[in-house]
């Protein structure tokens, strides 16, 4: 499976989207198998949901998004990429997580200030060996994640990525930096 579908391939609006290089690394860390059940919390345009759904054709992806424009973009992108295994849930986590089946992988791209409650729900939904992949773009979220996992039954690891794309300017190529992002992987004991 090749990860990191080109950003231009997705139908986009004003909703933030995880960029291709970051999606590729999130998918590597998620290690999604063909029959896995996955949740994408704060799914935005659905770019990670699409990549996840392509990895688990015999499984399912539950995309949770509170923004109505995002919900519509997830549906349009799922249709464009032929992902019939995506179930879109309009709402805010953790309330929107009620009724979800047991999960193999949970991707968290946004918490709307509900990190503690979301992680409580994730802990209940994941079997031993289940994985949470969490991205953080602010220092505050990074610190909150480290603190939140201090007393939970998870093995936590993380790293920061800084991506520079090349941008042509005349006969030169400039570095075009993207904001750094911290990627956490938490595996349940």
PDB file of N, CA and C in Angstrom, residues 16-66:
ATOM      1  N   UNK A  16      -9.582  22.546   7.296  1.00  0.00           N
ATOM      2  CA  UNK A  16      -8.170  22.142   7.285  1.00  0.00           C
ATOM      3  C   UNK A  16      -8.003  20.688   6.849  1.00  0.00           C
ATOM      4  N   UNK A  17      -6.885  20.415   6.169  1.00  0.00           N
ATOM      5  CA  UNK A  17      -6.599  19.064   5.698  1.00  0.00           C
ATOM      6  C   UNK A  17      -5.171  18.685   6.074  1.00  0.00           C
ATOM      7  N   UNK A  18      -5.008  17.472   6.571  1.00  0.00           N
ATOM      8  CA  UNK A  18      -3.676  16.941   6.855  1.00  0.00           C
ATOM      9  C   UNK A  18      -2.949  16.735   5.528  1.00  0.00           C
ATOM     10  N   UNK A  19      -1.757  17.284   5.428  1.00  0.00           N
ATOM     11  CA  UNK A  19      -1.002  17.227   4.174  1.00  0.00           C
ATOM     12  C   UNK A  19      -0.430  15.831   3.920  1.00  0.00           C
ATOM     13  N   UNK A  20      -0.135  15.557   2.653  1.00  0.00           N
ATOM     14  CA  UNK A  20       0.256  14.230   2.182  1.00  0.00           C
ATOM     15  C   UNK A  20       1.405  13.613   2.979  1.00  0.00           C
ATOM     16  N   UNK A  21       2.452  14.378   3.224  1.00  0.00           N
ATOM     17  CA  UNK A  21       3.613  13.825   3.924  1.00  0.00           C
ATOM     18  C   UNK A  21       3.255  13.402   5.348  1.00  0.00           C
ATOM     19  N   UNK A  22       2.432  14.198   6.001  1.00  0.00           N
ATOM     20  CA  UNK A  22       2.003  13.884   7.365  1.00  0.00           C
ATOM     21  C   UNK A  22       1.063  12.684   7.347  1.00  0.00           C
ATOM     22  N   UNK A  23       0.123  12.670   6.398  1.00  0.00           N
ATOM     23  CA  UNK A  23      -0.788  11.514   6.274  1.00  0.00           C
ATOM     24  C   UNK A  23       0.003  10.221   6.092  1.00  0.00           C
ATOM     25  N   UNK A  24       1.028  10.272   5.259  1.00  0.00           N
ATOM     26  CA  UNK A  24       1.829   9.078   5.004  1.00  0.00           C
ATOM     27  C   UNK A  24       2.447   8.553   6.305  1.00  0.00           C
ATOM     28  N   UNK A  25       3.002   9.433   7.108  1.00  0.00           N
ATOM     29  CA  UNK A  25       3.634   8.995   8.364  1.00  0.00           C
ATOM     30  C   UNK A  25       2.580   8.531   9.372  1.00  0.00           C
ATOM     31  N   UNK A  26       1.444   9.199   9.436  1.00  0.00           N
ATOM     32  CA  UNK A  26       0.363   8.754  10.331  1.00  0.00           C
ATOM     33  C   UNK A  26      -0.067   7.338   9.950  1.00  0.00           C
ATOM     34  N   UNK A  27      -0.183   7.077   8.655  1.00  0.00           N
ATOM     35  CA  UNK A  27      -0.607   5.749   8.211  1.00  0.00           C
ATOM     36  C   UNK A  27       0.454   4.691   8.522  1.00  0.00           C
ATOM     37  N   UNK A  28       1.721   5.039   8.397  1.00  0.00           N
ATOM     38  CA  UNK A  28       2.790   4.098   8.762  1.00  0.00           C
ATOM     39  C   UNK A  28       2.658   3.743  10.240  1.00  0.00           C
ATOM     40  N   UNK A  29       2.486   4.742  11.091  1.00  0.00           N
ATOM     41  CA  UNK A  29       2.373   4.511  12.536  1.00  0.00           C
ATOM     42  C   UNK A  29       1.073   3.787  12.890  1.00  0.00           C
ATOM     43  N   UNK A  30       0.005   4.024  12.142  1.00  0.00           N
ATOM     44  CA  UNK A  30      -1.282   3.376  12.419  1.00  0.00           C
ATOM     45  C   UNK A  30      -1.241   1.882  12.116  1.00  0.00           C
ATOM     46  N   UNK A  31      -0.427   1.477  11.156  1.00  0.00           N
ATOM     47  CA  UNK A  31      -0.263   0.059  10.789  1.00  0.00           C
ATOM     48  C   UNK A  31      -1.608  -0.647  10.621  1.00  0.00           C
ATOM     49  N   UNK A  32      -2.505  -0.033   9.871  1.00  0.00           N
ATOM     50  CA  UNK A  32      -3.863  -0.557   9.677  1.00  0.00           C
ATOM     51  C   UNK A  32      -3.824  -1.821   8.820  1.00  0.00           C
ATOM     52  N   UNK A  33      -4.541  -2.838   9.274  1.00  0.00           N
ATOM     53  CA  UNK A  33      -4.631  -4.123   8.583  1.00  0.00           C
ATOM     54  C   UNK A  33      -5.956  -4.208   7.815  1.00  0.00           C
ATOM     55  N   UNK A  34      -6.075  -5.106   6.844  1.00  0.00           N
ATOM     56  CA  UNK A  34      -7.258  -5.167   5.978  1.00  0.00           C
ATOM     57  C   UNK A  34      -8.611  -5.278   6.687  1.00  0.00           C
ATOM     58  N   UNK A  35      -8.671  -5.926   7.840  1.00  0.00           N
ATOM     59  CA  UNK A  35      -9.947  -6.095   8.530  1.00  0.00           C
ATOM     60  C   UNK A  35     -10.141  -5.183   9.728  1.00  0.00           C
ATOM     61  N   UNK A  36      -9.268  -4.200   9.912  1.00  0.00           N
ATOM     62  CA  UNK A  36      -9.324  -3.334  11.098  1.00  0.00           C
ATOM     63  C   UNK A  36     -10.552  -2.432  11.126  1.00  0.00           C
ATOM     64  N   UNK A  37     -10.922  -2.067  12.345  1.00  0.00           N
ATOM     65  CA  UNK A  37     -11.970  -1.075  12.599  1.00  0.00           C
ATOM     66  C   UNK A  37     -11.236   0.163  13.108  1.00  0.00           C
ATOM     67  N   UNK A  38     -11.481   1.295  12.439  1.00  0.00           N
ATOM     68  CA  UNK A  38     -10.722   2.525  12.674  1.00  0.00           C
ATOM     69  C   UNK A  38     -11.678   3.680  12.934  1.00  0.00           C
ATOM     70  N   UNK A  39     -11.289   4.587  13.839  1.00  0.00           N
ATOM     71  CA  UNK A  39     -12.005   5.852  14.020  1.00  0.00           C
ATOM     72  C   UNK A  39     -11.058   6.989  13.678  1.00  0.00           C
ATOM     73  N   UNK A  40     -11.589   8.013  13.019  1.00  0.00           N
ATOM     74  CA  UNK A  40     -10.840   9.228  12.687  1.00  0.00           C
ATOM     75  C   UNK A  40     -11.584  10.375  13.352  1.00  0.00           C
ATOM     76  N   UNK A  41     -11.055  10.848  14.464  1.00  0.00           N
ATOM     77  CA  UNK A  41     -11.714  11.888  15.261  1.00  0.00           C
ATOM     78  C   UNK A  41     -11.178  13.245  14.848  1.00  0.00           C
ATOM     79  N   UNK A  42     -12.089  14.148  14.480  1.00  0.00           N
ATOM     80  CA  UNK A  42     -11.693  15.441  13.932  1.00  0.00           C
ATOM     81  C   UNK A  42     -11.235  15.244  12.506  1.00  0.00           C
ATOM     82  N   UNK A  43     -12.074  14.577  11.711  1.00  0.00           N
ATOM     83  CA  UNK A  43     -11.692  14.081  10.386  1.00  0.00           C
ATOM     84  C   UNK A  43     -11.504  15.166   9.332  1.00  0.00           C
ATOM     85  N   UNK A  44     -11.994  16.375   9.553  1.00  0.00           N
ATOM     86  CA  UNK A  44     -11.788  17.459   8.584  1.00  0.00           C
ATOM     87  C   UNK A  44     -12.360  17.133   7.217  1.00  0.00           C
ATOM     88  N   UNK A  45     -11.508  17.108   6.202  1.00  0.00           N
ATOM     89  CA  UNK A  45     -11.943  16.794   4.826  1.00  0.00           C
ATOM     90  C   UNK A  45     -12.079  15.300   4.590  1.00  0.00           C
ATOM     91  N   UNK A  46     -11.585  14.506   5.538  1.00  0.00           N
ATOM     92  CA  UNK A  46     -11.619  13.047   5.383  1.00  0.00           C
ATOM     93  C   UNK A  46     -10.388  12.474   4.724  1.00  0.00           C
ATOM     94  N   UNK A  47      -9.331  13.253   4.574  1.00  0.00           N
ATOM     95  CA  UNK A  47      -8.139  12.746   3.882  1.00  0.00           C
ATOM     96  C   UNK A  47      -7.532  11.543   4.597  1.00  0.00           C
ATOM     97  N   UNK A  48      -7.440  11.595   5.931  1.00  0.00           N
ATOM     98  CA  UNK A  48      -6.922  10.442   6.675  1.00  0.00           C
ATOM     99  C   UNK A  48      -7.921   9.290   6.657  1.00  0.00           C
ATOM    100  N   UNK A  49      -9.203   9.607   6.704  1.00  0.00           N
ATOM    101  CA  UNK A  49     -10.235   8.560   6.629  1.00  0.00           C
ATOM    102  C   UNK A  49     -10.125   7.794   5.312  1.00  0.00           C
ATOM    103  N   UNK A  50      -9.889   8.511   4.227  1.00  0.00           N
ATOM    104  CA  UNK A  50      -9.753   7.878   2.912  1.00  0.00           C
ATOM    105  C   UNK A  50      -8.548   6.944   2.907  1.00  0.00           C
ATOM    106  N   UNK A  51      -7.410   7.442   3.361  1.00  0.00           N
ATOM    107  CA  UNK A  51      -6.202   6.612   3.375  1.00  0.00           C
ATOM    108  C   UNK A  51      -6.417   5.379   4.260  1.00  0.00           C
ATOM    109  N   UNK A  52      -7.066   5.570   5.408  1.00  0.00           N
ATOM    110  CA  UNK A  52      -7.342   4.449   6.311  1.00  0.00           C
ATOM    111  C   UNK A  52      -8.279   3.442   5.652  1.00  0.00           C
ATOM    112  N   UNK A  53      -9.331   3.935   5.009  1.00  0.00           N
ATOM    113  CA  UNK A  53     -10.323   3.056   4.375  1.00  0.00           C
ATOM    114  C   UNK A  53      -9.695   2.219   3.260  1.00  0.00           C
ATOM    115  N   UNK A  54      -8.749   2.797   2.548  1.00  0.00           N
ATOM    116  CA  UNK A  54      -8.063   2.049   1.492  1.00  0.00           C
ATOM    117  C   UNK A  54      -7.180   0.940   2.073  1.00  0.00           C
ATOM    118  N   UNK A  55      -6.740   1.107   3.332  1.00  0.00           N
ATOM    119  CA  UNK A  55      -5.920   0.087   4.003  1.00  0.00           C
ATOM    120  C   UNK A  55      -6.759  -1.044   4.594  1.00  0.00           C
ATOM    121  N   UNK A  56      -8.033  -0.757   4.895  1.00  0.00           N
ATOM    122  CA  UNK A  56      -8.867  -1.777   5.554  1.00  0.00           C
ATOM    123  C   UNK A  56     -10.136  -2.052   4.742  1.00  0.00           C
ATOM    124  N   UNK A  57      -9.991  -2.586   3.531  1.00  0.00           N
ATOM    125  CA  UNK A  57     -11.158  -2.812   2.677  1.00  0.00           C
ATOM    126  C   UNK A  57     -12.169  -3.802   3.257  1.00  0.00           C
ATOM    127  N   UNK A  58     -11.723  -4.660   4.180  1.00  0.00           N
ATOM    128  CA  UNK A  58     -12.640  -5.613   4.819  1.00  0.00           C
ATOM    129  C   UNK A  58     -13.106  -5.096   6.182  1.00  0.00           C
ATOM    130  N   UNK A  59     -12.613  -3.940   6.589  1.00  0.00           N
ATOM    131  CA  UNK A  59     -12.957  -3.333   7.870  1.00  0.00           C
ATOM    132  C   UNK A  59     -13.863  -2.134   7.686  1.00  0.00           C
ATOM    133  N   UNK A  60     -13.749  -1.187   8.600  1.00  0.00           N
ATOM    134  CA  UNK A  60     -14.587   0.010   8.542  1.00  0.00           C
ATOM    135  C   UNK A  60     -13.852   1.190   9.159  1.00  0.00           C
ATOM    136  N   UNK A  61     -14.198   2.379   8.683  1.00  0.00           N
ATOM    137  CA  UNK A  61     -13.666   3.628   9.224  1.00  0.00           C
ATOM    138  C   UNK A  61     -14.844   4.485   9.652  1.00  0.00           C
ATOM    139  N   UNK A  62     -14.799   4.966  10.888  1.00  0.00           N
ATOM    140  CA  UNK A  62     -15.811   5.872  11.417  1.00  0.00           C
ATOM    141  C   UNK A  62     -15.200   7.259  11.497  1.00  0.00           C
ATOM    142  N   UNK A  63     -15.681   8.171  10.629  1.00  0.00           N
ATOM    143  CA  UNK A  63     -15.157   9.538  10.553  1.00  0.00           C
ATOM    144  C   UNK A  63     -16.035  10.448  11.385  1.00  0.00           C
ATOM    145  N   UNK A  64     -15.462  11.043  12.418  1.00  0.00           N
ATOM    146  CA  UNK A  64     -16.210  11.940  13.294  1.00  0.00           C
ATOM    147  C   UNK A  64     -15.761  13.370  13.018  1.00  0.00           C
ATOM    148  N   UNK A  65     -16.729  14.219  12.678  1.00  0.00           N
ATOM    149  CA  UNK A  65     -16.437  15.621  12.357  1.00  0.00           C
ATOM    150  C   UNK A  65     -17.628  16.476  12.778  1.00  0.00           C
ATOM    151  N   UNK A  66     -17.355  17.629  13.366  1.00  0.00           N
ATOM    152  CA  UNK A  66     -18.431  18.507  13.842  1.00  0.00           C
ATOM    153  C   UNK A  66     -18.824  19.587  12.835  1.00  0.00           C
TER     154      UNK A  66
END
